[in-house]
Structures are given as C-alpha cells and as structure tokens.
mmCIF file of C-alpha atoms and ligand atoms in Angstrom:
data_model
loop_
_atom_site.group_PDB
_atom_site.id
_atom_site.type_symbol
_atom_site.label_atom_id
_atom_site.label_comp_id
_atom_site.label_asym_id
_atom_site.label_seq_id
_atom_site.Cartn_x
_atom_site.Cartn_y
_atom_site.Cartn_z
ATOM 1 C CA MET A 1349 7.637 0.040 -17.000
ATOM 2 C CA PRO A 1350 8.687 -3.152 -15.219
ATOM 3 C CA LEU A 1351 11.142 -3.189 -12.345
ATOM 4 C CA ALA A 1352 14.473 -4.579 -13.498
ATOM 5 C CA ARG A 1353 16.007 -4.231 -10.078
ATOM 6 C CA LEU A 1354 14.730 -3.411 -6.624
ATOM 7 C CA ASP A 1355 16.617 -2.277 -3.524
ATOM 8 C CA ILE A 1356 14.861 -1.966 -0.183
ATOM 9 C CA ALA A 1357 16.559 -0.735 2.978
ATOM 10 C CA LYS A 1358 15.361 -0.331 6.530
ATOM 11 C CA LEU A 1359 11.719 -1.011 5.829
ATOM 12 C CA ARG A 1360 10.072 -3.201 8.518
ATOM 13 C CA ASN A 1361 12.221 -6.346 8.869
ATOM 14 C CA LEU A 1362 13.916 -5.771 5.500
ATOM 15 C CA THR A 1363 17.252 -4.383 6.605
ATOM 16 C CA LYS A 1364 18.724 -4.558 3.155
ATOM 17 C CA ILE A 1365 17.501 -6.578 0.232
ATOM 18 C CA GLN A 1366 18.381 -6.344 -3.399
ATOM 19 C CA PHE A 1367 17.067 -8.414 -6.261
ATOM 20 C CA GLU A 1368 16.416 -8.628 -9.956
ATOM 21 C CA PRO A 1369 12.843 -9.613 -10.555
ATOM 22 C CA SER A 1370 11.472 -11.267 -13.653
ATOM 23 C CA HIS A 1371 9.641 -8.872 -15.969
ATOM 24 C CA GLN A 1372 6.810 -11.339 -15.786
ATOM 25 C CA VAL A 1373 6.061 -13.411 -12.703
ATOM 26 C CA ASN A 1374 7.745 -13.285 -9.295
ATOM 27 C CA VAL A 1375 6.616 -15.690 -6.622
ATOM 28 C CA ILE A 1376 7.689 -14.900 -3.058
ATOM 29 C CA VAL A 1377 7.253 -17.692 -0.573
ATOM 30 C CA GLY A 1378 7.913 -17.580 3.168
ATOM 31 C CA GLU A 1379 6.486 -18.170 6.594
ATOM 32 C CA ASN A 1380 4.196 -15.714 8.323
ATOM 33 C CA GLY A 1381 6.109 -12.682 9.468
ATOM 34 C CA SER A 1382 9.085 -13.369 7.203
ATOM 35 C CA GLY A 1383 8.652 -10.120 5.259
ATOM 36 C CA LYS A 1384 6.731 -11.024 2.080
ATOM 37 C CA THR A 1385 4.085 -8.337 2.392
ATOM 38 C CA SER A 1386 6.803 -5.821 3.233
ATOM 39 C CA VAL A 1387 8.323 -6.316 -0.224
ATOM 40 C CA LEU A 1388 4.974 -5.503 -1.806
ATOM 41 C CA GLU A 1389 4.595 -2.613 0.595
ATOM 42 C CA ALA A 1390 7.923 -1.190 -0.600
ATOM 43 C CA ILE A 1391 6.867 -1.353 -4.258
ATOM 44 C CA HIS A 1392 3.545 0.259 -3.384
ATOM 45 C CA LEU A 1393 5.386 2.994 -1.536
ATOM 46 C CA LEU A 1394 7.441 3.713 -4.616
ATOM 47 C CA SER A 1395 4.326 4.232 -6.714
ATOM 48 C CA TYR A 1396 1.895 5.884 -4.300
ATOM 49 C CA GLY A 1397 4.207 7.477 -1.746
ATOM 50 C CA ARG A 1398 2.292 5.650 0.962
ATOM 51 C CA SER A 1399 1.843 2.187 2.358
ATOM 52 C CA PHE A 1400 -1.312 0.116 1.937
ATOM 53 C CA ARG A 1401 -1.022 -1.153 5.508
ATOM 54 C CA SER A 1402 -0.883 2.088 7.409
ATOM 55 C CA HIS A 1403 -1.055 5.799 6.847
ATOM 56 C CA LYS A 1404 1.547 6.308 9.524
ATOM 57 C CA HIS A 1405 4.983 6.227 7.943
ATOM 58 C CA LYS A 1406 6.598 5.502 11.306
ATOM 59 C CA THR A 1407 5.079 2.044 11.295
ATOM 60 C CA TYR A 1408 6.964 0.865 8.216
ATOM 61 C CA ILE A 1409 10.339 2.516 8.885
ATOM 62 C CA GLN A 1410 12.477 -0.086 10.623
ATOM 63 C CA HIS A 1411 12.597 0.250 14.407
ATOM 64 C CA ASP A 1412 15.524 2.403 15.558
ATOM 65 C CA GLN A 1413 16.215 3.650 12.036
ATOM 66 C CA ALA A 1414 15.886 7.268 10.946
ATOM 67 C CA GLU A 1415 14.626 6.504 7.439
ATOM 68 C CA CYS A 1416 13.742 3.848 4.911
ATOM 69 C CA ILE A 1417 14.764 3.749 1.277
ATOM 70 C CA VAL A 1418 13.267 2.097 -1.776
ATOM 71 C CA PHE A 1419 15.112 2.301 -5.048
ATOM 72 C CA ALA A 1420 14.309 0.734 -8.398
ATOM 73 C CA GLN A 1421 15.566 0.571 -11.890
ATOM 74 C CA LEU A 1422 12.703 0.556 -14.313
ATOM 75 C CA LYS A 1423 13.268 -1.061 -17.645
ATOM 76 C CA ALA A 1424 12.522 1.303 -20.513
ATOM 77 C CA SER A 1425 12.667 -0.008 -24.088
ATOM 78 C CA THR A 1426 16.378 0.579 -24.559
ATOM 79 C CA SER A 1427 17.638 1.858 -21.219
ATOM 80 C CA VAL A 1428 17.092 1.707 -17.494
ATOM 81 C CA PHE A 1429 15.361 4.413 -15.588
ATOM 82 C CA PRO A 1430 16.173 4.871 -11.891
ATOM 83 C CA ILE A 1431 13.579 6.072 -9.408
ATOM 84 C CA GLY A 1432 13.833 6.259 -5.650
ATOM 85 C CA LEU A 1433 12.106 7.315 -2.492
ATOM 86 C CA LYS A 1434 13.386 8.011 0.977
ATOM 87 C CA ARG A 1435 11.065 8.498 3.902
ATOM 88 C CA ALA A 1436 12.411 9.915 7.137
ATOM 89 C CA ARG A 1437 11.018 9.380 10.603
ATOM 90 C CA ASP A 1438 10.215 13.098 10.858
ATOM 91 C CA GLY A 1439 7.953 12.691 7.802
ATOM 92 C CA ALA A 1440 10.263 14.256 5.210
ATOM 93 C CA ILE A 1441 10.009 12.569 1.848
ATOM 94 C CA ASP A 1442 12.666 12.642 -0.840
ATOM 95 C CA VAL A 1443 11.596 11.487 -4.288
ATOM 96 C CA ARG A 1444 14.072 11.069 -7.123
ATOM 97 C CA VAL A 1445 13.623 10.389 -10.782
ATOM 98 C CA GLN A 1446 16.824 9.739 -12.704
ATOM 99 C CA GLY A 1447 18.764 11.161 -9.799
ATOM 100 C CA GLU A 1448 16.912 14.479 -9.843
ATOM 101 C CA LYS A 1449 14.786 15.520 -6.923
ATOM 102 C CA VAL A 1450 11.128 15.914 -7.875
ATOM 103 C CA HIS A 1451 8.440 17.618 -5.882
ATOM 104 C CA SER A 1452 5.492 15.419 -6.522
ATOM 105 C CA ILE A 1453 4.897 11.765 -5.977
ATOM 106 C CA VAL A 1454 2.745 11.897 -9.107
ATOM 107 C CA GLU A 1455 5.982 11.671 -11.088
ATOM 108 C CA LEU A 1456 6.455 8.184 -9.685
ATOM 109 C CA ALA A 1457 2.860 7.091 -10.130
ATOM 110 C CA GLU A 1458 3.005 7.975 -13.819
ATOM 111 C CA ARG A 1459 6.050 5.825 -14.407
ATOM 112 C CA LEU A 1460 5.203 2.985 -12.101
ATOM 113 C CA PRO A 1461 1.472 2.282 -12.113
ATOM 114 C CA VAL A 1462 0.782 -0.330 -9.451
ATOM 115 C CA GLN A 1463 -2.358 -2.305 -8.660
ATOM 116 C CA LEU A 1464 -2.822 -4.262 -5.477
ATOM 117 C CA ILE A 1465 -4.934 -7.352 -4.893
ATOM 118 C CA ASN A 1466 -4.911 -8.304 -1.228
ATOM 119 C CA PRO A 1467 -7.348 -9.283 1.511
ATOM 120 C CA ASP A 1468 -8.104 -5.597 2.158
ATOM 121 C CA ALA A 1469 -9.017 -5.044 -1.476
ATOM 122 C CA PHE A 1470 -12.502 -6.267 -0.562
ATOM 123 C CA ARG A 1471 -13.094 -2.983 1.128
ATOM 124 C CA LEU A 1472 -13.712 -1.748 -2.401
ATOM 125 C CA LEU A 1473 -17.199 -3.216 -2.141
ATOM 126 C CA GLU A 1474 -17.946 -2.898 1.529
ATOM 127 C CA GLY A 1475 -16.115 0.298 2.372
ATOM 128 C CA SER A 1476 -17.214 3.902 2.018
ATOM 129 C CA PRO A 1477 -17.757 5.553 -1.392
ATOM 130 C CA LYS A 1478 -14.392 7.280 -0.913
ATOM 131 C CA ILE A 1479 -12.594 4.009 -1.608
ATOM 132 C CA ARG A 1480 -14.507 3.540 -4.856
ATOM 133 C CA ARG A 1481 -13.890 7.151 -5.859
ATOM 134 C CA GLN A 1482 -10.181 6.546 -5.319
ATOM 135 C CA PHE A 1483 -10.434 3.485 -7.517
ATOM 136 C CA VAL A 1484 -12.129 5.457 -10.302
ATOM 137 C CA ASP A 1485 -9.729 8.372 -9.882
ATOM 138 C CA TRP A 1486 -6.661 6.154 -10.174
ATOM 139 C CA GLY A 1487 -7.982 4.979 -13.534
ATOM 140 C CA ALA A 1488 -9.059 8.470 -14.602
ATOM 141 C CA PHE A 1489 -5.616 9.820 -13.733
ATOM 142 C CA HIS A 1490 -3.914 7.353 -16.062
ATOM 143 C CA PHE A 1491 -6.652 7.631 -18.664
ATOM 144 C CA ASP A 1492 -6.585 11.364 -19.318
ATOM 145 C CA VAL A 1493 -3.821 13.859 -18.552
ATOM 146 C CA GLN A 1494 -6.408 16.567 -17.917
ATOM 147 C CA PHE A 1495 -7.639 14.768 -14.846
ATOM 148 C CA MET A 1496 -4.907 15.364 -12.260
ATOM 149 C CA PRO A 1497 -4.521 19.164 -12.592
ATOM 150 C CA ALA A 1498 -8.304 19.624 -12.695
ATOM 151 C CA TRP A 1499 -8.803 17.333 -9.699
ATOM 152 C CA ARG A 1500 -6.155 19.107 -7.652
ATOM 153 C CA ASP A 1501 -7.521 22.605 -8.341
ATOM 154 C CA TRP A 1502 -11.082 21.433 -7.841
ATOM 155 C CA GLN A 1503 -10.119 20.079 -4.408
ATOM 156 C CA LYS A 1504 -8.644 23.465 -3.505
ATOM 157 C CA ALA A 1505 -11.735 25.319 -4.708
ATOM 158 C CA LEU A 1506 -13.980 22.949 -2.778
ATOM 159 C CA LYS A 1507 -11.989 23.379 0.436
ATOM 160 C CA GLN A 1508 -12.159 27.123 0.033
ATOM 161 C CA ARG A 1509 -15.920 27.073 -0.462
ATOM 162 C CA ASN A 1510 -16.369 24.794 2.536
ATOM 163 C CA SER A 1511 -14.288 27.010 4.764
ATOM 164 C CA LEU A 1512 -16.392 30.007 3.730
ATOM 165 C CA LEU A 1513 -19.523 28.038 4.525
ATOM 166 C CA LYS A 1514 -18.145 26.921 7.855
ATOM 167 C CA ARG A 1515 -17.399 30.452 8.938
ATOM 168 C CA GLY A 1516 -20.990 31.414 8.125
ATOM 169 C CA LYS A 1517 -22.001 34.932 7.251
ATOM 170 C CA ILE A 1518 -21.830 34.252 3.571
ATOM 171 C CA SER A 1519 -24.516 35.343 1.173
ATOM 172 C CA PRO A 1520 -25.704 33.221 -1.725
ATOM 173 C CA ASN A 1521 -24.583 35.969 -4.108
ATOM 174 C CA LEU A 1522 -21.025 36.019 -2.879
ATOM 175 C CA LEU A 1523 -20.904 32.259 -2.949
ATOM 176 C CA ALA A 1524 -22.083 32.222 -6.559
ATOM 177 C CA ALA A 1525 -19.009 34.241 -7.527
ATOM 178 C CA PHE A 1526 -16.755 31.587 -5.975
ATOM 179 C CA ASP A 1527 -18.678 28.829 -7.640
ATOM 180 C CA GLN A 1528 -17.549 29.617 -11.198
ATOM 181 C CA GLU A 1529 -14.194 27.892 -10.781
ATOM 182 C CA LEU A 1530 -15.640 25.036 -8.786
ATOM 183 C CA ILE A 1531 -18.173 24.346 -11.516
ATOM 184 C CA ARG A 1532 -15.619 24.451 -14.304
ATOM 185 C CA LEU A 1533 -13.105 22.202 -12.530
ATOM 186 C CA GLY A 1534 -15.683 19.877 -11.004
ATOM 187 C CA GLY A 1535 -17.169 19.557 -14.492
ATOM 188 C CA THR A 1536 -13.855 18.349 -15.897
ATOM 189 C CA VAL A 1537 -13.333 15.901 -13.018
ATOM 190 C CA ASN A 1538 -16.780 14.483 -13.599
ATOM 191 C CA GLU A 1539 -16.429 14.250 -17.385
ATOM 192 C CA VAL A 1540 -13.168 12.340 -17.194
ATOM 193 C CA ARG A 1541 -14.554 10.006 -14.525
ATOM 194 C CA GLN A 1542 -17.639 9.330 -16.644
ATOM 195 C CA ALA A 1543 -15.602 8.719 -19.786
ATOM 196 C CA TYR A 1544 -13.246 6.437 -17.913
ATOM 197 C CA VAL A 1545 -15.969 4.314 -16.320
ATOM 198 C CA LYS A 1546 -17.699 3.993 -19.691
ATOM 199 C CA HIS A 1547 -14.429 2.749 -21.133
ATOM 200 C CA LEU A 1548 -13.842 0.398 -18.194
ATOM 201 C CA ILE A 1549 -17.227 -1.353 -18.220
ATOM 202 C CA PRO A 1550 -16.726 -3.641 -21.255
ATOM 203 C CA TYR A 1551 -13.286 -4.594 -19.936
ATOM 204 C CA PHE A 1552 -14.790 -5.455 -16.578
ATOM 205 C CA LYS A 1553 -17.494 -7.608 -18.187
ATOM 206 C CA THR A 1554 -14.951 -9.558 -20.208
ATOM 207 C CA VAL A 1555 -12.619 -10.134 -17.266
ATOM 208 C CA LEU A 1556 -15.404 -11.143 -14.904
ATOM 209 C CA ASN A 1557 -16.709 -13.563 -17.493
ATOM 210 C CA ALA A 1558 -13.292 -15.155 -17.788
ATOM 211 C CA LEU A 1559 -13.159 -15.584 -14.012
ATOM 212 C CA SER A 1560 -16.666 -16.846 -13.565
ATOM 213 C CA ASP A 1561 -19.374 -17.406 -16.132
ATOM 214 C CA GLU A 1562 -22.171 -17.371 -13.586
ATOM 215 C CA LEU A 1563 -21.849 -13.826 -12.315
ATOM 216 C CA ASP A 1564 -23.924 -11.043 -13.771
ATOM 217 C CA VAL A 1565 -22.753 -7.812 -12.238
ATOM 218 C CA SER A 1566 -23.173 -4.254 -13.450
ATOM 219 C CA LEU A 1567 -21.274 -1.082 -12.680
ATOM 220 C CA ASN A 1568 -23.147 2.112 -12.199
ATOM 221 C CA PHE A 1569 -21.366 5.413 -11.764
ATOM 222 C CA THR A 1570 -23.234 8.108 -9.866
ATOM 223 C CA GLN A 1571 -21.791 11.563 -10.284
ATOM 224 C CA GLY A 1572 -22.614 12.990 -6.855
ATOM 225 C CA TRP A 1573 -25.607 15.143 -7.676
ATOM 226 C CA ASP A 1574 -28.977 14.876 -9.399
ATOM 227 C CA ALA A 1575 -28.292 13.445 -12.849
ATOM 228 C CA GLN A 1576 -30.984 15.687 -14.336
ATOM 229 C CA LYS A 1577 -29.143 18.824 -13.282
ATOM 230 C CA THR A 1578 -25.913 20.549 -14.225
ATOM 231 C CA LEU A 1579 -23.453 21.073 -11.392
ATOM 232 C CA ALA A 1580 -24.264 24.799 -11.534
ATOM 233 C CA GLU A 1581 -27.956 24.064 -11.084
ATOM 234 C CA ALA A 1582 -27.290 21.624 -8.241
ATOM 235 C CA LEU A 1583 -25.134 24.164 -6.398
ATOM 236 C CA GLU A 1584 -27.647 26.904 -6.966
ATOM 237 C CA SER A 1585 -30.620 24.916 -5.740
ATOM 238 C CA GLY A 1586 -28.672 23.622 -2.734
ATOM 239 C CA VAL A 1587 -27.181 26.885 -1.618
ATOM 240 C CA ASN A 1588 -29.402 27.458 1.394
ATOM 241 C CA ARG A 1589 -28.916 23.937 2.601
ATOM 242 C CA ASP A 1590 -25.140 24.307 2.173
ATOM 243 C CA ILE A 1591 -25.173 27.481 4.248
ATOM 244 C CA GLU A 1592 -27.155 25.702 6.906
ATOM 245 C CA LEU A 1593 -24.955 22.578 6.856
ATOM 246 C CA GLY A 1594 -21.710 24.521 6.701
ATOM 247 C CA TYR A 1595 -20.341 22.451 3.812
ATOM 248 C CA THR A 1596 -20.997 21.686 0.169
ATOM 249 C CA HIS A 1597 -23.452 18.849 -0.102
ATOM 250 C CA SER A 1598 -23.620 18.063 -3.836
ATOM 251 C CA GLY A 1599 -20.828 17.569 -6.336
ATOM 252 C CA PRO A 1600 -18.103 15.206 -7.531
ATOM 253 C CA GLN A 1601 -17.029 14.755 -3.878
ATOM 254 C CA ARG A 1602 -20.088 12.537 -3.491
ATOM 255 C CA ALA A 1603 -19.604 10.382 -6.575
ATOM 256 C CA ASP A 1604 -19.740 6.610 -6.235
ATOM 257 C CA LEU A 1605 -19.339 3.482 -8.281
ATOM 258 C CA ARG A 1606 -22.205 1.142 -7.485
ATOM 259 C CA VAL A 1607 -21.657 -2.528 -8.052
ATOM 260 C CA LYS A 1608 -24.931 -4.379 -8.521
ATOM 261 C CA THR A 1609 -26.447 -7.678 -9.444
ATOM 262 C CA LYS A 1610 -29.987 -8.115 -10.738
ATOM 263 C CA ALA A 1611 -31.067 -8.836 -7.178
ATOM 264 C CA GLY A 1612 -29.540 -5.689 -5.699
ATOM 265 C CA ASP A 1613 -26.325 -4.434 -4.205
ATOM 266 C CA ALA A 1614 -23.377 -6.803 -4.838
ATOM 267 C CA LEU A 1615 -22.463 -6.577 -1.195
ATOM 268 C CA ASP A 1616 -25.822 -7.950 -0.071
ATOM 269 C CA THR A 1617 -26.375 -10.555 -2.752
ATOM 270 C CA LEU A 1618 -22.990 -12.146 -3.490
ATOM 271 C CA SER A 1619 -21.108 -14.668 -1.403
ATOM 272 C CA ARG A 1620 -17.797 -13.648 0.043
ATOM 273 C CA GLY A 1621 -15.969 -15.694 -2.588
ATOM 274 C CA GLN A 1622 -17.964 -14.103 -5.399
ATOM 275 C CA GLN A 1623 -17.212 -10.655 -4.019
ATOM 276 C CA LYS A 1624 -13.533 -11.497 -4.193
ATOM 277 C CA LEU A 1625 -13.892 -12.374 -7.849
ATOM 278 C CA VAL A 1626 -15.727 -9.130 -8.587
ATOM 279 C CA VAL A 1627 -13.054 -7.046 -6.881
ATOM 280 C CA SER A 1628 -10.286 -8.955 -8.658
ATOM 281 C CA ALA A 1629 -12.082 -8.414 -11.968
ATOM 282 C CA LEU A 1630 -12.333 -4.691 -11.307
ATOM 283 C CA LYS A 1631 -8.616 -4.446 -10.627
ATOM 284 C CA ILE A 1632 -7.593 -6.589 -13.575
ATOM 285 C CA ALA A 1633 -9.921 -4.671 -15.888
ATOM 286 C CA GLN A 1634 -8.266 -1.470 -14.776
ATOM 287 C CA GLY A 1635 -4.911 -3.018 -15.585
ATOM 288 C CA GLN A 1636 -6.138 -4.134 -18.975
ATOM 289 C CA VAL A 1637 -7.252 -0.597 -19.861
ATOM 290 C CA LEU A 1638 -3.785 0.707 -19.100
ATOM 291 C CA THR A 1639 -2.063 -2.126 -20.908
ATOM 292 C CA ASP A 1640 -4.121 -1.393 -24.007
ATOM 293 C CA MET A 1641 -2.992 2.220 -23.755
ATOM 294 C CA GLY A 1642 0.562 0.902 -24.080
ATOM 295 C CA ARG A 1643 1.308 1.288 -20.383
ATOM 296 C CA PRO A 1644 1.706 -2.096 -18.747
ATOM 297 C CA LEU A 1645 1.673 -2.032 -14.987
ATOM 298 C CA VAL A 1646 2.838 -3.882 -11.921
ATOM 299 C CA PHE A 1647 0.443 -6.149 -10.043
ATOM 300 C CA LEU A 1648 1.013 -6.907 -6.379
ATOM 301 C CA VAL A 1649 -0.942 -9.935 -5.234
ATOM 302 C CA ASP A 1650 -0.709 -10.684 -1.531
ATOM 303 C CA ASP A 1651 -1.688 -14.038 -0.095
ATOM 304 C CA LEU A 1652 -3.666 -15.192 -3.099
ATOM 305 C CA PRO A 1653 -4.040 -18.847 -2.077
ATOM 306 C CA ALA A 1654 -5.692 -17.704 1.119
ATOM 307 C CA GLU A 1655 -8.217 -15.771 -0.938
ATOM 308 C CA LEU A 1656 -9.306 -18.010 -3.792
ATOM 309 C CA ASP A 1657 -9.826 -21.692 -4.484
ATOM 310 C CA ALA A 1658 -7.491 -23.504 -6.881
ATOM 311 C CA ASN A 1659 -9.705 -23.181 -9.918
ATOM 312 C CA HIS A 1660 -10.245 -19.427 -9.612
ATOM 313 C CA ARG A 1661 -6.645 -18.948 -8.588
ATOM 314 C CA GLN A 1662 -5.508 -20.458 -11.845
ATOM 315 C CA LYS A 1663 -7.940 -18.369 -13.872
ATOM 316 C CA LEU A 1664 -6.817 -15.208 -12.148
ATOM 317 C CA CYS A 1665 -3.148 -15.983 -12.674
ATOM 318 C CA ARG A 1666 -3.730 -16.707 -16.356
ATOM 319 C CA LEU A 1667 -5.538 -13.396 -16.759
ATOM 320 C CA LEU A 1668 -2.748 -11.481 -15.060
ATOM 321 C CA GLU A 1669 -0.254 -13.268 -17.256
ATOM 322 C CA SER A 1670 -2.138 -12.331 -20.390
ATOM 323 C CA LEU A 1671 -1.912 -8.658 -19.444
ATOM 324 C CA ASN A 1672 1.798 -8.696 -19.999
ATOM 325 C CA SER A 1673 2.221 -6.975 -16.656
ATOM 326 C CA GLN A 1674 4.873 -7.633 -14.066
ATOM 327 C CA ILE A 1675 3.523 -9.640 -11.157
ATOM 328 C CA PHE A 1676 4.709 -10.013 -7.571
ATOM 329 C CA ILE A 1677 2.741 -12.663 -5.790
ATOM 330 C CA THR A 1678 3.189 -13.957 -2.257
ATOM 331 C CA SER A 1679 2.230 -17.218 -0.643
ATOM 332 C CA VAL A 1680 2.935 -19.127 2.541
ATOM 333 C CA GLY A 1681 3.254 -22.492 0.815
ATOM 334 C CA SER A 1682 5.212 -23.057 -2.340
ATOM 335 C CA ASP A 1683 2.986 -25.608 -4.029
ATOM 336 C CA SER A 1684 -0.213 -23.594 -4.314
ATOM 337 C CA LEU A 1685 1.171 -21.432 -7.114
ATOM 338 C CA ASP A 1686 2.810 -24.147 -9.161
ATOM 339 C CA PHE A 1687 1.232 -25.164 -12.443
ATOM 340 C CA VAL A 1688 -0.808 -22.011 -12.735
ATOM 341 C CA TRP A 1689 1.561 -20.308 -15.198
ATOM 342 C CA SER A 1690 2.059 -21.088 -18.847
ATOM 343 C CA ASP A 1691 5.314 -22.625 -19.997
ATOM 344 C CA ALA A 1692 6.487 -19.581 -21.900
ATOM 345 C CA THR A 1693 6.346 -17.311 -18.858
ATOM 346 C CA ASP A 1694 9.513 -16.333 -17.020
ATOM 347 C CA VAL A 1695 8.632 -17.250 -13.435
ATOM 348 C CA ARG A 1696 11.188 -16.491 -10.729
ATOM 349 C CA HIS A 1697 10.856 -17.958 -7.272
ATOM 350 C CA PHE A 1698 12.144 -16.259 -4.167
ATOM 351 C CA ALA A 1699 12.285 -17.539 -0.629
ATOM 352 C CA MET A 1700 11.838 -15.055 2.180
ATOM 353 C CA ARG A 1701 13.322 -15.890 5.554
ATOM 354 C CA ASN A 1702 13.615 -13.387 8.415
ATOM 355 C CA GLY A 1703 13.757 -10.446 6.064
ATOM 356 C CA GLU A 1704 16.305 -12.046 3.736
ATOM 357 C CA LEU A 1705 15.312 -12.749 0.171
ATOM 358 C CA GLN A 1706 16.909 -15.453 -1.889
ATOM 359 C CA ARG A 1707 16.258 -16.596 -5.401
ATOM 360 C CA VAL A 1708 15.609 -20.321 -5.408
ATOM 361 C CA ALA A 1709 15.248 -23.082 -7.925
ATOM 362 C CA GLY A 1710 11.819 -24.459 -8.551
ATOM 363 C CA ASP A 1711 11.419 -22.282 -11.587
ATOM 364 C CA LEU A 1712 9.415 -24.966 -13.272
ATOM 365 C CA ASN A 1713 9.458 -23.210 -16.585
ATOM 366 C CA GLU A 1714 13.167 -22.803 -17.011
HETATM 367 N N1 LIG B 3161 8.830 -1.039 11.866
HETATM 368 C C1 LIG B 3161 9.295 -2.285 11.902
HETATM 369 N N2 LIG B 3161 10.614 -2.511 12.129
HETATM 370 C C2 LIG B 3161 11.109 -3.776 12.162
HETATM 371 N N3 LIG B 3161 10.368 -4.879 11.998
HETATM 372 C C3 LIG B 3161 9.040 -4.704 11.765
HETATM 373 C C4 LIG B 3161 8.456 -3.414 11.712
HETATM 374 N N4 LIG B 3161 7.142 -3.567 11.471
HETATM 375 C C5 LIG B 3161 6.911 -4.890 11.376
HETATM 376 N N5 LIG B 3161 8.073 -5.583 11.566
HETATM 377 C C6 LIG B 3161 8.281 -7.041 11.482
HETATM 378 O O1 LIG B 3161 8.545 -7.291 10.119
HETATM 379 C C7 LIG B 3161 7.902 -8.470 9.706
HETATM 380 C C8 LIG B 3161 6.968 -8.064 8.581
HETATM 381 O O2 LIG B 3161 6.391 -9.140 8.122
HETATM 382 P P1 LIG B 3161 5.387 -9.159 6.880
HETATM 383 O O3 LIG B 3161 5.986 -8.430 5.745
HETATM 384 O O4 LIG B 3161 4.049 -8.775 7.317
HETATM 385 O O5 LIG B 3161 5.521 -10.719 6.674
HETATM 386 P P2 LIG B 3161 4.674 -11.748 5.840
HETATM 387 O O6 LIG B 3161 3.921 -10.985 4.816
HETATM 388 O O7 LIG B 3161 5.729 -12.646 5.277
HETATM 389 O O8 LIG B 3161 3.810 -12.459 6.819
HETATM 390 C C9 LIG B 3161 7.199 -9.046 10.918
HETATM 391 O O9 LIG B 3161 7.997 -10.046 11.459
HETATM 392 C C10 LIG B 3161 7.086 -7.865 11.860
HETATM 393 O O10 LIG B 3161 7.178 -8.246 13.199
HETATM 394 MG MG1 LIG B 3162 1.853 -11.012 4.610
#
C-alpha cells in the first residue's frame, strides 16, 4: 500500500516534517547533510523496525530527544490505514496499526513492503552469505505465509540444538530426538526458499536484460547442505563433527544465493558498474514478483545519480515506474533526475534544507 501521508519527528535532523507524497514518484533534492537519507531511513524503519544505516537505535534518535516517531497513512483501495512506530532511547519500541498496539514488527512489514537501493546495496554481492539469505528470506516471507512461522520456530530449534552442543556431554541418540522438529521446520524453510528463488529467476533475467543486454548472469541457490542428501541424512552423518565443533554445521543456516557469470563468480568477473546493475536487477525483480502478487511496494533509492550513468539511470527509473510502485528517490542535484520519467507519471519534487522539507515546482509532468 502506498504512503498517502508521512510524519517524521525527532529522527536525526528531522525535528518535525510532514508531507503528502505522490503514489508514484517522489524526488527529494538537497545538499549533503540536509536530511534526504534520513527520510528514507524513517520509511525503512516503519517497515523493518530498524535502520539501514545502523543497528544502534540511539544513532538515529535526534540528539537530546527521548524518542523518535514515524507515522504514516497508507492508502488502501477505499480508505486510509494508519501505522506508526515510536522508538525510545532506552530501546522500547511501540508499534501501532490502526491505533492498536501490536507486538510484532512483522505486522508492519506485511503492510508496507519496502525495498532499498543504495550504495550499501552492493554488499549483496560482496558481503557474507547472511546478507543474501536475508534477501531470499524477505522474498520468501512475502511469497508464502508458511515461511515466517516456520522460520521463527526453526531458529528457536536451531539455537536450542546449538546450546546443547556447546555444553557438550550430549549423545548422538539424545540429539536425534531433538532433531525431529529441526528437520521438519528446516525442511519448510528450505522448500519455500527454493520455490521462491525458482519463481524469482525468470523475473531477474527479464529485468537484467532490460537494464543491460550484454550481461549474462545466473542465480544459483545452495540450500546449506549436500544437495544429494535430505536434511535428516545430513544431520545424521554430521553428528560427530557437530559435537566436536559445538554447533550445527549443515542446514538452512548455511544457505546462499550464488550470483555467477560464465567466467565465474559475479564479484570477480564483473566491473563495479555491472555489479550495480545486477544488484539493482535483483531488487527490482523482487519488487516485480510482489507486484504481480497484487502487492505493490515502496522503493527507496538513495543517491542514484552517484551510482549509475545517465543511460542506466533512465532505464532503471523506467523499470521502477513500470512496477507501479511508490518511489522515493534522492539526489544532490536537481537536473540528474529530470526527463527520466514518462509524462503520465505523477512526479512530486521536494527540496530538503536543514531538515526541512518543502514541496517545490519543477514537476515537469504537471
Ligand atoms: N542523532 C542525530 N540527531 C541530530 N542530527 C543528526 C543525528 N544524526 C545525524 N544527524 C545530522 O542529520 C543530518 C542527516 O543527514 P542525511 O540524512 O544523511 O543527509 P543527506 O542524505 O541529505 O546527505 C546530518 O546533517 C547529520 O549531521
Ligand atoms: Mg544521503
């Protein structure tokens, strides 16, 4: 659901801002340090319950303030739908959906799916497998309602097994009794991930092709244990090693999404610019899957002109536009994002100055 209105208070240099974004494209322009990324950070916070800049909530709460607040009205087909989040300096988090307190941030993520394309997004290729698992899991979560409960319980079962292993003095027989649940839940997690990646691949190919016709990149999901074995077999054959290591070696916790070209790993064979296109294609493909499920999402694009040349910038913007998603895009200069949108699109321009946001003319399409 798109944001029809957004209120941000006491987050970084945004003391209090309030605005009504376009359901389509929102361009935020301002000097370095004016607060552009903080607006995207606030929207991200409302979907994920955390920032993309720091895991420490104290860093984004405004200095000398006890809490920060982000509130939005989402536009449903015939009504508006308020959601809000308050984060206190002591760590307490208060999440509201239609005025009612809810206990899980998942309630927000379901209603406000958000994808981020920013300079850090390139960690998706160069970072640890955990980042790629998170990418797959975000998609799997929206793809199949079975995923989240299975994932959560599987995590618990895995932690329990690992703590038994860590304490030692555990026999393979006793461990096998614990493994029943882990195998069942881990099996579901893996099945949904596999199904999701299979579904994602053709989308990714199409999007990447639209961005660049010279790139031939494949996605390869590895489940985290020997593909010839069931999870039960992998746990059974690894039990002595697990006891020795003090943790569970094989399983969905070691899954990865490998991104490859014919010549090898994408990270080693593609230029920096090409890697950016691949990562953008992955994110847009994920958005396209959701859109086709009837669940359009919000795209946050930070500092795009700094990331891509004019030609690819235009292609990327056109793709995002075609998704029918709501877009928030930031830029230091105002001219680099002109002429990339089609005439029919509602593009709103905002100027950010010292934490103050103002809608400005320059809406070329109005
Ligand atoms: N906790 C905080 N409290 C108040 N101001 C902050 C806090 N953290 C960062 N800032 C300031 O807020 C601004 C944030 O800018 P940012 O959103 O990164 O700007 P831009 O993306 O436009 O470059 C910076 O000027 C920074 O100094
Ligand atoms: Mg910024």
